[in-house]
XYZ file of C-alpha atoms in Angstrom:
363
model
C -22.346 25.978 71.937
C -23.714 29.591 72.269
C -23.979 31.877 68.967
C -23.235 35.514 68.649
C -26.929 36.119 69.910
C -26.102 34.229 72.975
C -28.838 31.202 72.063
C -26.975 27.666 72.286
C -26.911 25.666 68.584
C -27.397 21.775 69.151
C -24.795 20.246 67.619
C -24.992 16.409 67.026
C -22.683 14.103 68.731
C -22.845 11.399 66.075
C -23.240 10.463 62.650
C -26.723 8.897 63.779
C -28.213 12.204 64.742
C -26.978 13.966 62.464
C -28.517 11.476 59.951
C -31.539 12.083 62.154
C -31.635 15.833 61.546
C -31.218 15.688 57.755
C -34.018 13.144 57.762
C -36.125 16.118 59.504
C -34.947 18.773 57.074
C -36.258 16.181 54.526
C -39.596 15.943 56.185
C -39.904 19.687 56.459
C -39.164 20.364 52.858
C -41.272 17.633 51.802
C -44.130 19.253 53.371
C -43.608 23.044 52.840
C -42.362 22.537 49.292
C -42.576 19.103 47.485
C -41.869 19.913 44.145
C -38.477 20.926 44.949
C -37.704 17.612 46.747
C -38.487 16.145 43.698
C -36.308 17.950 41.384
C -33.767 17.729 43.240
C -34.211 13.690 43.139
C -34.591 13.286 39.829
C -31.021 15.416 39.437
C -28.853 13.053 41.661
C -31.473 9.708 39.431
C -30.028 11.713 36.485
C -26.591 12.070 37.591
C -26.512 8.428 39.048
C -27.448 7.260 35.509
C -25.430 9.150 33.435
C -22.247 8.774 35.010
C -22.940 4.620 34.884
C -24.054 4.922 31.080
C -20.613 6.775 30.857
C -18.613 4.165 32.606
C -20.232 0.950 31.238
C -20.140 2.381 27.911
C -16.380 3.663 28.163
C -15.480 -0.489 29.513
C -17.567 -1.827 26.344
C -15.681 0.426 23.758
C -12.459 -0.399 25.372
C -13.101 -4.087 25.271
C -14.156 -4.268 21.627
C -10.700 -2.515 21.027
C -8.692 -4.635 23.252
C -10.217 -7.447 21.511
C -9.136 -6.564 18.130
C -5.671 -5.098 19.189
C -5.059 -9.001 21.337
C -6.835 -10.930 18.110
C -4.781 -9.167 15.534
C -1.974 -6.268 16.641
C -0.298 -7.919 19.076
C 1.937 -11.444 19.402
C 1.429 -13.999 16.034
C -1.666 -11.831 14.917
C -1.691 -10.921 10.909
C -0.697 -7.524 11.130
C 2.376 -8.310 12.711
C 3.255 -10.973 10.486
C 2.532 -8.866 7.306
C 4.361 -6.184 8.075
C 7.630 -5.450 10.075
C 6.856 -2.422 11.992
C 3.673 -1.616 13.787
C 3.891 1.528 15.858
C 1.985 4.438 17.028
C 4.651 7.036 17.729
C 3.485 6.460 21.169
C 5.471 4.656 24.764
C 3.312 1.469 26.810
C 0.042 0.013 25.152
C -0.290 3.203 22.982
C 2.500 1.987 20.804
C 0.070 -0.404 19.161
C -3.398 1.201 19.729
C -3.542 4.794 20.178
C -6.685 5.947 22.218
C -7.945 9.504 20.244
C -11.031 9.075 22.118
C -13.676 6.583 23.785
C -14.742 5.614 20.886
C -12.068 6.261 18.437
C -8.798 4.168 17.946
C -5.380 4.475 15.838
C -2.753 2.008 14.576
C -0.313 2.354 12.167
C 2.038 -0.628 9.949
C 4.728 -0.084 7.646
C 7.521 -2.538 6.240
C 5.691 -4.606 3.406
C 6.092 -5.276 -0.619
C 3.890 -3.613 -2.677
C 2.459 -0.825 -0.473
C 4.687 2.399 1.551
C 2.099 1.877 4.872
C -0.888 1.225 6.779
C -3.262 3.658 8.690
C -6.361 1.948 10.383
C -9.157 3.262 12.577
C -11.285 1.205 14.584
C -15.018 3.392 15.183
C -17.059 2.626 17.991
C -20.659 3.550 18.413
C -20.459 6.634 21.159
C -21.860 4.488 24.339
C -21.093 7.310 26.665
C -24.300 9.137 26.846
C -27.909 9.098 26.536
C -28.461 11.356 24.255
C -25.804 9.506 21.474
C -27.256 5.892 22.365
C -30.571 6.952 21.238
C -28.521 8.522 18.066
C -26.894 5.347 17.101
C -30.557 3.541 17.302
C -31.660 6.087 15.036
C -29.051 6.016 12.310
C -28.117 2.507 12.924
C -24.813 3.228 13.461
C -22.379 0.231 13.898
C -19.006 -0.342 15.500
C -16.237 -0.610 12.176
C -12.182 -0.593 11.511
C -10.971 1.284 8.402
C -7.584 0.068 7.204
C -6.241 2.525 4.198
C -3.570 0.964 2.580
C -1.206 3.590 0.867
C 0.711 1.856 -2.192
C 3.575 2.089 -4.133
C 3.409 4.280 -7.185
C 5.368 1.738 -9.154
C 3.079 -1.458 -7.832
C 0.307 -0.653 -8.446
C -1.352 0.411 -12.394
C -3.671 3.593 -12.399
C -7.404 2.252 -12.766
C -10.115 2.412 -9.677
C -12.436 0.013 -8.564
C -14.620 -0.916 -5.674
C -16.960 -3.881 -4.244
C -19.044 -4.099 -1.331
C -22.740 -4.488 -0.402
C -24.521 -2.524 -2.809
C -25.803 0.007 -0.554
C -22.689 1.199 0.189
C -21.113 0.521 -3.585
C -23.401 2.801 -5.326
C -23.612 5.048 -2.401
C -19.869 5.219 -2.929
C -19.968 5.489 -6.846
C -22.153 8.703 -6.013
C -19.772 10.363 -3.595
C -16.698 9.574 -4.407
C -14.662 11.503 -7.460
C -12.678 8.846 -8.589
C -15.399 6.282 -8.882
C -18.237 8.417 -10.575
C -16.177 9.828 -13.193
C -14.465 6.725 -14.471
C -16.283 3.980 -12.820
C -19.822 2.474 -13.376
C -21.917 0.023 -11.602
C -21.510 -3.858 -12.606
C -22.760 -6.962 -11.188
C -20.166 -9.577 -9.860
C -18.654 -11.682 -12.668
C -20.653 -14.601 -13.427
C -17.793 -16.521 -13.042
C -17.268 -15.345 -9.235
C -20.577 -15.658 -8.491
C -20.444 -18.554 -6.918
C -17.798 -17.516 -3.890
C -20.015 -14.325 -3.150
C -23.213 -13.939 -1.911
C -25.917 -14.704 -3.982
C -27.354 -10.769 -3.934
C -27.113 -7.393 -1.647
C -23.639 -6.936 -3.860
C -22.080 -5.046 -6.672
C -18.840 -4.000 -8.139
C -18.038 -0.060 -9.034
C -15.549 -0.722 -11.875
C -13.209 1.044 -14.592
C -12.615 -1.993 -16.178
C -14.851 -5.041 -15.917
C -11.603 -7.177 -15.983
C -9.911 -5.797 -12.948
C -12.396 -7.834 -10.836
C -10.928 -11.159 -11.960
C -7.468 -9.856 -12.078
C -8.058 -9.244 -7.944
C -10.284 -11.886 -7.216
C -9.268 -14.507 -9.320
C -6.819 -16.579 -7.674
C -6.933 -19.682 -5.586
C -5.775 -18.059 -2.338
C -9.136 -15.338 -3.154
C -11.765 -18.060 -3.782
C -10.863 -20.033 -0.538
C -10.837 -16.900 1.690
C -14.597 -15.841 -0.359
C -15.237 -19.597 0.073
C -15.089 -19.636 3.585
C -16.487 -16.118 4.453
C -19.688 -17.595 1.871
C -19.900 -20.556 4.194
C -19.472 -19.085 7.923
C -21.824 -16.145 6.645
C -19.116 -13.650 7.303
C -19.852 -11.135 4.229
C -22.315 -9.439 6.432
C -19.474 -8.097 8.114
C -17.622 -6.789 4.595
C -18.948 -2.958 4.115
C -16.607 -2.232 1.032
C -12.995 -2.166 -0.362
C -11.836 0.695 -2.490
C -8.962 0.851 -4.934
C -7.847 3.645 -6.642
C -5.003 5.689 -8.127
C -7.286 8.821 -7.629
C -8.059 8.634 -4.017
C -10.415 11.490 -3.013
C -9.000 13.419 -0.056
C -5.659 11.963 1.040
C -2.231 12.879 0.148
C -1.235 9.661 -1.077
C -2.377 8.920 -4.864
C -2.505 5.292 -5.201
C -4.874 3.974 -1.984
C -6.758 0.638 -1.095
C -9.704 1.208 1.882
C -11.424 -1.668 3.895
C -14.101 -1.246 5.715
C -15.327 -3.986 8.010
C -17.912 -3.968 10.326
C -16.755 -5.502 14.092
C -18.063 -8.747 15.574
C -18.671 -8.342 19.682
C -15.226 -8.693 21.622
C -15.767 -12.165 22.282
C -16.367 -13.134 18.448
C -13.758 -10.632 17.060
C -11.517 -13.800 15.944
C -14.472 -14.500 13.108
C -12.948 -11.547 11.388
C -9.912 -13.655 10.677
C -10.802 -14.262 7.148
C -11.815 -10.934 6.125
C -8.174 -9.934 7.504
C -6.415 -12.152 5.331
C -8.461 -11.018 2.475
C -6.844 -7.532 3.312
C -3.651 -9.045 2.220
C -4.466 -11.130 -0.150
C -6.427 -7.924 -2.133
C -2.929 -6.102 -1.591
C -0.501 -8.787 -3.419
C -3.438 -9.067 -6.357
C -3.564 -5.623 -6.961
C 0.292 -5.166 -6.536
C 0.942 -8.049 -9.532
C -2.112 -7.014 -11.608
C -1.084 -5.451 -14.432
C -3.853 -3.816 -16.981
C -3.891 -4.888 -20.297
C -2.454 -2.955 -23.385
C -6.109 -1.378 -24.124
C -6.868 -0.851 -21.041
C -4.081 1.136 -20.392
C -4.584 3.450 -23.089
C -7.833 3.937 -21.974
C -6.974 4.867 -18.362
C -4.451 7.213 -19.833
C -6.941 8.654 -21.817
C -9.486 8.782 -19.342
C -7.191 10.634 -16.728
C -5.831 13.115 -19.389
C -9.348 14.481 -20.140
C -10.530 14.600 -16.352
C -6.908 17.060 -16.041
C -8.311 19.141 -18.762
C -11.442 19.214 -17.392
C -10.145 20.361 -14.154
C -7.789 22.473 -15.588
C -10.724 24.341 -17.969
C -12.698 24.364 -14.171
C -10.112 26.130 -12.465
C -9.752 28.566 -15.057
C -13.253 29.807 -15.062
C -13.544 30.230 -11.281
C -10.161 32.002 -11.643
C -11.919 34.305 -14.519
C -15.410 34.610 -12.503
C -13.453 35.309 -8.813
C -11.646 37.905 -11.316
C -14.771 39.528 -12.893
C -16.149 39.814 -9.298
C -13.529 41.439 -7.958
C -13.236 44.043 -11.168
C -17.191 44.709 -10.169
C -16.680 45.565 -6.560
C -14.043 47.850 -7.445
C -16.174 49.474 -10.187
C -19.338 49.801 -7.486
C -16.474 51.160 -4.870
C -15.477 53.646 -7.383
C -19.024 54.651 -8.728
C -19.884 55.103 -5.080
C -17.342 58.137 -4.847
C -19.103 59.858 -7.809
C -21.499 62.346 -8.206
C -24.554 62.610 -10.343
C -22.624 63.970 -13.245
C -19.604 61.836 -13.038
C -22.023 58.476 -13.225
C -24.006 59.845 -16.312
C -20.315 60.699 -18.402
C -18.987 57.136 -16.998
C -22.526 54.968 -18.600
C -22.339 57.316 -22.110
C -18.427 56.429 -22.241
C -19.613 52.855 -21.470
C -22.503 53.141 -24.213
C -20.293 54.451 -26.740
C -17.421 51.413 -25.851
C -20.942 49.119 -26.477
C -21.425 50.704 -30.116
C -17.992 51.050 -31.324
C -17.701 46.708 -30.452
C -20.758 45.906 -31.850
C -20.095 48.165 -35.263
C -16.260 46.339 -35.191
C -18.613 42.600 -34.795
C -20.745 43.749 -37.648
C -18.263 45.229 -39.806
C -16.310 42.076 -39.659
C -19.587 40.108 -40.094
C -19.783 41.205 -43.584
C -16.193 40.546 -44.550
């Protein structure tokens, strides 16, 4: 074919030569200028790597969900059974399991004694990319479902209390409002010592009774009896009641937090989910004792007057700060002579308050 310039172009006939030519171009820049062959390589090894890291990890996430959604949303599982409504909002499979991200999952319950709903959130490390693999070696991050269980105001008594591994527990008892300003660290109960792991946990309690009034009952101690014997407590992070809960708009919550098995052990977890409701129907019959619910009263009356004494002094400090900047804007408009007359007023106003203190002194 001729060009503008009236040379001829060769232009290849078939996918062979033109296979052929590229191999030349190759060649030529391989020769002239290596290092850019090179970069360009490890680009497209990058690329090539990243986008199967993305895929893989995106399958694995979405395995370990399906897994737990098959095992325990869907068909006979527990949830269903527990409660009489499970829905997302959502049409198709997002009705059960709504998909926020690759590694972040939604479900929601409601229709049970004792408790208004269920929110849950299954937490996936972030297998996507290279950069957040190395991330979750680092931190040790772990694949988890959170199921907050928002009860009843009238089943449920005001105290709060926690138990997990004690990591977590006191880690907890640190953070967390409700638990370190009426709550202290315990050990478990010598008498339920023997259906929990003999150490790596603790209790974060108001009361040192409200850990038998949960855990002592013969449904409890099989379900602790079994997760003792098929070593399934490694998977129990924490649960967390309370009638204070820090940061949701629901007073009275309960939180589990498991850690996940693989998708193909994800029916171990059975136990630990009939704990869940087992924990719900003990806390919505226990009742605290006379004492103890004088105490909680008493406890929660003084935290409301500490507040309330906290809010007042940030409202008197944000309005002392706000009376300075509009003295400094003011001052600013002055001149020389109008600053000395406004410090001897202010000197004067000084005298005359500490003479009225004095005066009154000696009365």
């Amino acid at each position: 074919h001729p060009s503008s310039d009236g040379k001829s172009i060769a232009v290849p006939s078939s996918f062979g030569q033109w296979m052929g030519r590229m191999a030349e171009n190759i060649l030529d820049t391989l020769q002239n200028n290596p290092k850019a062959l090179y970069v360009e390589f490890g680009v497209i090894i990058y690329t090539f790597v990243a986008v199967m890291i993305y895929i893989r990890g995106k399958r694995h996430n979405l395995s370990v969900a399906r897994a737990w959604t098959k095992k325990f949303l869907l068909g006979g599982g527990i949830v269903p059974k527990n409660f009489s409504r499970l829905d997302t909002g959502q049409e198709g499979e997002k009705a059960v399991l709504l998909k926020e991200s690759p590694h972040e999952f939604k479900f929601y319950a409601s229709g049970r004694r004792f408790c208004e709903s269920m929110d849950g959130s299954i937490q996936l490390k972030v297998r996507q990319d290279v950069v957040s693999i190395f991330t979750s070696i680092l931190y040790k991050t772990m694949d988890t479902v959170t199921m907050d269980v928002f009860m009843n105001d009238e089943s449920m008594d005001d105290f709060v209390f926690a138990v997990g591994k004690r990591k977590f527990a006191t880690k907890l008892h640190k953070e967390q409002k409700d638990l370190n300003e009426f709550a202290s660290i315990i050990d478990i109960p010598a008498e339920q010592k023997m259906f929990w792991p003999e150490e790596g946990f603790c209790a974060v309690a108001e009361f040192k009774e409200t850990f038998g009034g949960i855990f002592d009952n013969g449904l409890a101690c099989h379900i602790l009896s079994t997760m003792k014997d098929q070593d399934l407590f490694k998977h129990l992070v924490f649960i967390h009641i309370s009638d204070q809960f820090p940061g949701s708009i629901h007073k009275k919550v309960i939180r589990f937090k498991f850690l996940l098995p693989s998708a193909s052990k994800m029916g171990s977890l059975e136990p630990l989910m009939q704990l869940v409701f087992v924990v719900i129907d003990a806390v919505g019959l226990y009742k605290l004792t006379p004492h103890a619910k004088q105490k909680s009263g008493k406890h929660r009356a003084a935290a409301k007057e500490k507040e309330a004494k906290s809010a007042e002094e940030e409202r008197l400090n944000a309005l002392r700060e706000k009376k300075a900047e509009q003295k400094a804007k003011e001052r600013a408009k002055m001149t020389p002579s109008q600053i000395e007359k406004e410090e001897e007023k202010e000197k004067q106003r000084l005298m005359k308050r500490r003479m009225k203190v004095s005066s009154g002194g000696r009365r």
